[in-house]
Amino acid sequence: GTFVTLVGPSGSGKSTLLRLIAGLEAPVSGNIYVDGHRITGPDPRRGLVFQDPTLLPWMTVEQNVTLGPTIQGHAKDPQWMRRVDAMLEKVGLDGFRNAVPSELSGGMAQRASLARALVTSPEVLLLDEPLGKLDALTRLAMQAELLRLWREKRFTAVLVTHDVEEALVLAERVIVLPDRPASVRADIAVGRPYPRHRDDPELVRLRREILAILGQPT
């Protein structure tokens, strides 16, 4: 139920780690466990949101969000459809359920991707830089939306980001990975109440500390 972020330079293995947790790749050695169960492949209890929305362009927003229940054979179950309706409303897309991806802004498409990942109520939500390509204002709005959904649903969230400030605003723990070969250089507990403010002196101090660990100027 915690919110964890992974920060580090490109090539340090952040996205690979997410793919391993998702079950899309197998570890060369060792095992990964969720609640004591070894990961052997993809599972709807672990949702993955990519940097790009990856919506199916020939489907409407509603059809994209219903994709998980459809694959599981629940497409016509009224209970599942109520969950789809509720999730579209939560992410502010109820009025765009019949729109196709080409009719959506970048932020709207990413909200649809979040809704698709969350509608099956995953225990773990894996986020691979899902806000990286958004404009600054949309990114701030999406950060607030993601935080709101996490606080409401209390799933485990693992977010990959290059933005140290974003990591500190959202996460309870920040895992710092150096350049290859990857290892955990630091595991930092943020320990600040929500909602957080970017000019919080403690967050500013932690940002400088993390950038120093990564060898970047502060």
mmCIF file of C-alpha atoms in Angstrom:
data_model
loop_
_atom_site.group_PDB
_atom_site.id
_atom_site.type_symbol
_atom_site.label_atom_id
_atom_site.label_comp_id
_atom_site.label_asym_id
_atom_site.label_seq_id
_atom_site.Cartn_x
_atom_site.Cartn_y
_atom_site.Cartn_z
ATOM 1 C CA GLY A 1 0.000 0.000 0.000
ATOM 2 C CA THR A 2 2.990 2.362 -0.125
ATOM 3 C CA PHE A 3 3.959 4.764 -2.912
ATOM 4 C CA VAL A 4 7.548 4.164 -4.031
ATOM 5 C CA THR A 5 9.495 5.980 -6.743
ATOM 6 C CA LEU A 6 12.616 4.869 -8.587
ATOM 7 C CA VAL A 7 14.980 7.615 -9.739
ATOM 8 C CA GLY A 8 18.266 7.325 -11.570
ATOM 9 C CA PRO A 9 19.962 8.007 -14.905
ATOM 10 C CA SER A 10 18.839 6.473 -18.186
ATOM 11 C CA GLY A 11 20.038 2.905 -18.539
ATOM 12 C CA SER A 12 20.164 2.165 -14.816
ATOM 13 C CA GLY A 13 17.452 -0.499 -15.098
ATOM 14 C CA LYS A 14 14.377 1.309 -13.770
ATOM 15 C CA SER A 15 12.034 0.290 -16.600
ATOM 16 C CA THR A 16 13.488 -3.222 -16.682
ATOM 17 C CA LEU A 17 12.697 -3.575 -12.982
ATOM 18 C CA LEU A 18 9.084 -2.581 -13.644
ATOM 19 C CA ARG A 19 8.819 -5.115 -16.467
ATOM 20 C CA LEU A 20 10.171 -7.806 -14.159
ATOM 21 C CA ILE A 21 7.599 -6.952 -11.483
ATOM 22 C CA ALA A 22 4.871 -6.915 -14.151
ATOM 23 C CA GLY A 23 5.941 -10.375 -15.296
ATOM 24 C CA LEU A 24 6.682 -9.229 -18.849
ATOM 25 C CA GLU A 25 10.290 -10.365 -18.493
ATOM 26 C CA ALA A 26 11.878 -13.117 -16.419
ATOM 27 C CA PRO A 27 14.879 -12.486 -14.149
ATOM 28 C CA VAL A 28 18.170 -14.066 -15.216
ATOM 29 C CA SER A 29 18.646 -15.173 -11.619
ATOM 30 C CA GLY A 30 16.680 -14.872 -8.401
ATOM 31 C CA ASN A 31 12.939 -14.465 -7.956
ATOM 32 C CA ILE A 32 10.424 -11.654 -7.384
ATOM 33 C CA TYR A 33 7.535 -12.101 -4.976
ATOM 34 C CA VAL A 34 4.288 -10.216 -4.371
ATOM 35 C CA ASP A 35 2.683 -11.063 -1.031
ATOM 36 C CA GLY A 36 4.724 -14.262 -0.868
ATOM 37 C CA HIS A 37 3.764 -15.449 -4.361
ATOM 38 C CA ARG A 38 6.508 -15.784 -6.958
ATOM 39 C CA ILE A 39 5.930 -13.820 -10.148
ATOM 40 C CA THR A 40 5.917 -16.139 -13.168
ATOM 41 C CA GLY A 41 4.095 -13.970 -15.715
ATOM 42 C CA PRO A 42 1.595 -11.122 -16.169
ATOM 43 C CA ASP A 43 -1.333 -10.919 -13.770
ATOM 44 C CA PRO A 44 -4.296 -8.484 -13.700
ATOM 45 C CA ARG A 45 -3.495 -7.827 -10.040
ATOM 46 C CA ARG A 46 -0.444 -5.913 -11.299
ATOM 47 C CA GLY A 47 -1.290 -2.993 -13.601
ATOM 48 C CA LEU A 48 1.277 -1.260 -15.804
ATOM 49 C CA VAL A 49 1.009 2.259 -17.250
ATOM 50 C CA PHE A 50 3.592 3.233 -19.874
ATOM 51 C CA GLN A 51 5.050 6.614 -20.814
ATOM 52 C CA ASP A 52 2.798 6.692 -23.886
ATOM 53 C CA PRO A 53 -0.931 6.064 -23.399
ATOM 54 C CA THR A 54 -0.909 2.913 -25.644
ATOM 55 C CA LEU A 55 -4.662 3.130 -26.200
ATOM 56 C CA LEU A 56 -6.057 1.032 -29.053
ATOM 57 C CA PRO A 57 -6.842 3.681 -31.706
ATOM 58 C CA TRP A 58 -9.892 1.930 -33.181
ATOM 59 C CA MET A 59 -11.629 1.671 -29.792
ATOM 60 C CA THR A 60 -13.528 4.324 -27.878
ATOM 61 C CA VAL A 61 -12.400 5.471 -24.444
ATOM 62 C CA GLU A 62 -15.026 3.235 -22.840
ATOM 63 C CA GLN A 63 -13.929 0.221 -24.878
ATOM 64 C CA ASN A 64 -10.282 0.828 -23.992
ATOM 65 C CA VAL A 65 -11.071 1.090 -20.282
ATOM 66 C CA THR A 66 -13.220 -2.068 -20.508
ATOM 67 C CA LEU A 67 -10.384 -4.019 -22.160
ATOM 68 C CA GLY A 68 -9.282 -5.767 -18.956
ATOM 69 C CA PRO A 69 -12.759 -6.996 -17.965
ATOM 70 C CA THR A 70 -13.370 -8.013 -21.613
ATOM 71 C CA ILE A 71 -10.232 -10.181 -21.691
ATOM 72 C CA GLN A 72 -11.308 -11.744 -18.391
ATOM 73 C CA GLY A 73 -14.770 -12.530 -19.807
ATOM 74 C CA HIS A 74 -16.664 -9.932 -17.754
ATOM 75 C CA ALA A 75 -17.549 -7.495 -20.539
ATOM 76 C CA LYS A 76 -21.326 -7.879 -20.117
ATOM 77 C CA ASP A 77 -21.349 -8.210 -16.333
ATOM 78 C CA PRO A 78 -23.391 -5.267 -14.943
ATOM 79 C CA GLN A 79 -21.173 -5.077 -11.849
ATOM 80 C CA TRP A 80 -18.060 -4.642 -13.985
ATOM 81 C CA MET A 81 -19.751 -2.071 -16.189
ATOM 82 C CA ARG A 82 -20.654 -0.078 -13.086
ATOM 83 C CA ARG A 83 -16.968 -0.149 -12.137
ATOM 84 C CA VAL A 84 -16.018 1.126 -15.598
ATOM 85 C CA ASP A 85 -18.583 3.925 -15.293
ATOM 86 C CA ALA A 86 -17.297 4.871 -11.842
ATOM 87 C CA MET A 87 -13.671 4.886 -13.004
ATOM 88 C CA LEU A 88 -14.439 7.074 -16.038
ATOM 89 C CA GLU A 89 -16.136 9.514 -13.699
ATOM 90 C CA LYS A 90 -13.211 9.480 -11.255
ATOM 91 C CA VAL A 91 -10.703 10.435 -13.962
ATOM 92 C CA GLY A 92 -13.005 13.058 -15.480
ATOM 93 C CA LEU A 93 -13.712 11.261 -18.760
ATOM 94 C CA ASP A 94 -17.379 10.374 -18.349
ATOM 95 C CA GLY A 95 -18.284 12.866 -21.063
ATOM 96 C CA PHE A 96 -15.693 11.386 -23.469
ATOM 97 C CA ARG A 97 -16.582 7.711 -23.231
ATOM 98 C CA ASN A 98 -17.486 7.573 -26.934
ATOM 99 C CA ALA A 99 -14.437 9.510 -28.120
ATOM 100 C CA VAL A 100 -11.563 7.746 -29.868
ATOM 101 C CA PRO A 101 -7.937 8.353 -28.803
ATOM 102 C CA SER A 102 -7.229 10.743 -31.699
ATOM 103 C CA GLU A 103 -9.857 13.096 -30.258
ATOM 104 C CA LEU A 104 -8.169 13.295 -26.828
ATOM 105 C CA SER A 105 -5.457 15.591 -25.513
ATOM 106 C CA GLY A 106 -2.288 14.008 -24.117
ATOM 107 C CA GLY A 107 -3.486 14.393 -20.542
ATOM 108 C CA MET A 108 -6.901 12.926 -21.315
ATOM 109 C CA ALA A 109 -5.347 9.930 -23.073
ATOM 110 C CA GLN A 110 -3.084 9.294 -20.096
ATOM 111 C CA ARG A 111 -6.061 9.521 -17.738
ATOM 112 C CA ALA A 112 -7.789 6.905 -19.887
ATOM 113 C CA SER A 113 -4.719 4.683 -19.556
ATOM 114 C CA LEU A 114 -4.808 5.118 -15.775
ATOM 115 C CA ALA A 115 -8.508 4.244 -15.735
ATOM 116 C CA ARG A 116 -7.844 1.110 -17.805
ATOM 117 C CA ALA A 117 -5.121 0.012 -15.378
ATOM 118 C CA LEU A 118 -7.180 0.785 -12.259
ATOM 119 C CA VAL A 119 -10.577 -0.605 -13.256
ATOM 120 C CA THR A 120 -9.506 -4.150 -12.341
ATOM 121 C CA SER A 121 -8.479 -2.897 -8.858
ATOM 122 C CA PRO A 122 -4.826 -3.985 -9.080
ATOM 123 C CA GLU A 123 -2.916 -4.621 -5.897
ATOM 124 C CA VAL A 124 0.204 -3.124 -7.513
ATOM 125 C CA LEU A 125 0.245 -0.250 -10.005
ATOM 126 C CA LEU A 126 3.483 0.105 -11.990
ATOM 127 C CA LEU A 127 4.055 3.481 -13.639
ATOM 128 C CA ASP A 128 6.834 3.872 -16.210
ATOM 129 C CA GLU A 129 7.248 7.651 -16.529
ATOM 130 C CA PRO A 130 3.560 8.117 -17.418
ATOM 131 C CA LEU A 131 3.757 11.900 -17.052
ATOM 132 C CA GLY A 132 7.062 12.473 -18.819
ATOM 133 C CA LYS A 133 5.667 13.730 -22.140
ATOM 134 C CA LEU A 134 2.948 15.998 -20.756
ATOM 135 C CA ASP A 135 3.156 19.781 -20.685
ATOM 136 C CA ALA A 136 3.956 21.345 -17.311
ATOM 137 C CA LEU A 137 0.406 22.299 -16.288
ATOM 138 C CA THR A 138 -1.106 18.976 -17.373
ATOM 139 C CA ARG A 139 1.677 17.167 -15.544
ATOM 140 C CA LEU A 140 0.875 18.970 -12.289
ATOM 141 C CA ALA A 141 -2.812 18.113 -12.699
ATOM 142 C CA MET A 142 -2.000 14.461 -13.392
ATOM 143 C CA GLN A 143 0.304 14.268 -10.366
ATOM 144 C CA ALA A 144 -2.572 15.471 -8.187
ATOM 145 C CA GLU A 145 -4.968 12.995 -9.853
ATOM 146 C CA LEU A 146 -2.595 10.064 -9.398
ATOM 147 C CA LEU A 147 -2.046 10.956 -5.760
ATOM 148 C CA ARG A 148 -5.793 11.263 -5.185
ATOM 149 C CA LEU A 149 -6.494 7.853 -6.708
ATOM 150 C CA TRP A 150 -3.705 6.217 -4.694
ATOM 151 C CA ARG A 151 -4.897 7.726 -1.407
ATOM 152 C CA GLU A 152 -8.432 6.567 -2.173
ATOM 153 C CA LYS A 153 -7.617 3.018 -3.394
ATOM 154 C CA ARG A 154 -4.419 2.374 -1.368
ATOM 155 C CA PHE A 155 -2.841 0.105 -3.973
ATOM 156 C CA THR A 156 0.934 -0.288 -3.967
ATOM 157 C CA ALA A 157 2.400 2.211 -6.442
ATOM 158 C CA VAL A 158 5.854 1.962 -8.033
ATOM 159 C CA LEU A 159 6.687 4.988 -10.188
ATOM 160 C CA VAL A 160 9.729 5.413 -12.423
ATOM 161 C CA THR A 161 10.627 9.063 -12.984
ATOM 162 C CA HIS A 162 13.604 11.226 -13.899
ATOM 163 C CA ASP A 163 12.031 14.151 -12.040
ATOM 164 C CA VAL A 164 13.381 14.191 -8.462
ATOM 165 C CA GLU A 165 10.883 16.865 -7.434
ATOM 166 C CA GLU A 166 8.005 14.740 -8.742
ATOM 167 C CA ALA A 167 9.325 11.758 -6.798
ATOM 168 C CA LEU A 168 9.423 13.744 -3.556
ATOM 169 C CA VAL A 169 5.973 15.284 -4.011
ATOM 170 C CA LEU A 170 4.318 11.909 -4.631
ATOM 171 C CA ALA A 171 6.216 9.159 -2.869
ATOM 172 C CA GLU A 172 6.622 7.848 0.644
ATOM 173 C CA ARG A 173 9.944 6.265 -0.348
ATOM 174 C CA VAL A 174 12.450 7.243 -3.025
ATOM 175 C CA ILE A 175 14.837 4.535 -4.247
ATOM 176 C CA VAL A 176 17.951 6.008 -5.875
ATOM 177 C CA LEU A 177 19.714 3.889 -8.505
ATOM 178 C CA PRO A 178 23.147 4.911 -9.823
ATOM 179 C CA ASP A 179 24.407 4.267 -13.332
ATOM 180 C CA ARG A 180 25.040 0.694 -14.482
ATOM 181 C CA PRO A 181 25.609 -1.744 -12.974
ATOM 182 C CA ALA A 182 22.479 -0.838 -11.027
ATOM 183 C CA SER A 183 22.299 -1.142 -7.272
ATOM 184 C CA VAL A 184 20.337 0.633 -4.578
ATOM 185 C CA ARG A 185 22.434 3.676 -3.695
ATOM 186 C CA ALA A 186 19.859 5.105 -1.263
ATOM 187 C CA ASP A 187 16.398 4.314 0.119
ATOM 188 C CA ILE A 188 14.981 7.601 1.376
ATOM 189 C CA ALA A 189 11.838 7.911 3.508
ATOM 190 C CA VAL A 190 10.216 11.239 2.678
ATOM 191 C CA GLY A 191 8.115 11.464 5.834
ATOM 192 C CA ARG A 192 6.138 14.603 4.941
ATOM 193 C CA PRO A 193 2.318 14.885 5.149
ATOM 194 C CA TYR A 194 0.094 15.217 2.096
ATOM 195 C CA PRO A 195 -0.604 17.432 0.256
ATOM 196 C CA ARG A 196 3.017 18.440 -0.185
ATOM 197 C CA HIS A 197 4.393 21.738 -1.389
ATOM 198 C CA ARG A 198 7.413 21.997 -3.629
ATOM 199 C CA ASP A 199 8.952 24.799 -1.568
ATOM 200 C CA ASP A 200 8.825 22.755 1.650
ATOM 201 C CA PRO A 201 12.367 23.189 3.114
ATOM 202 C CA GLU A 202 12.604 19.457 3.880
ATOM 203 C CA LEU A 203 11.709 18.523 0.294
ATOM 204 C CA VAL A 204 14.238 21.051 -0.991
ATOM 205 C CA ARG A 205 16.891 19.477 1.264
ATOM 206 C CA LEU A 206 16.035 15.946 0.106
ATOM 207 C CA ARG A 207 16.119 17.048 -3.534
ATOM 208 C CA ARG A 208 19.653 18.374 -3.066
ATOM 209 C CA GLU A 209 20.655 15.170 -1.294
ATOM 210 C CA ILE A 210 19.341 12.945 -4.094
ATOM 211 C CA LEU A 211 20.904 15.071 -6.842
ATOM 212 C CA ALA A 212 24.226 14.936 -4.983
ATOM 213 C CA ILE A 213 23.977 11.118 -4.827
ATOM 214 C CA LEU A 214 23.395 11.120 -8.603
ATOM 215 C CA GLY A 215 26.368 13.435 -9.124
ATOM 216 C CA GLN A 216 24.242 16.308 -10.408
ATOM 217 C CA PRO A 217 24.580 19.994 -9.485
ATOM 218 C CA THR A 218 21.961 21.318 -7.056
#
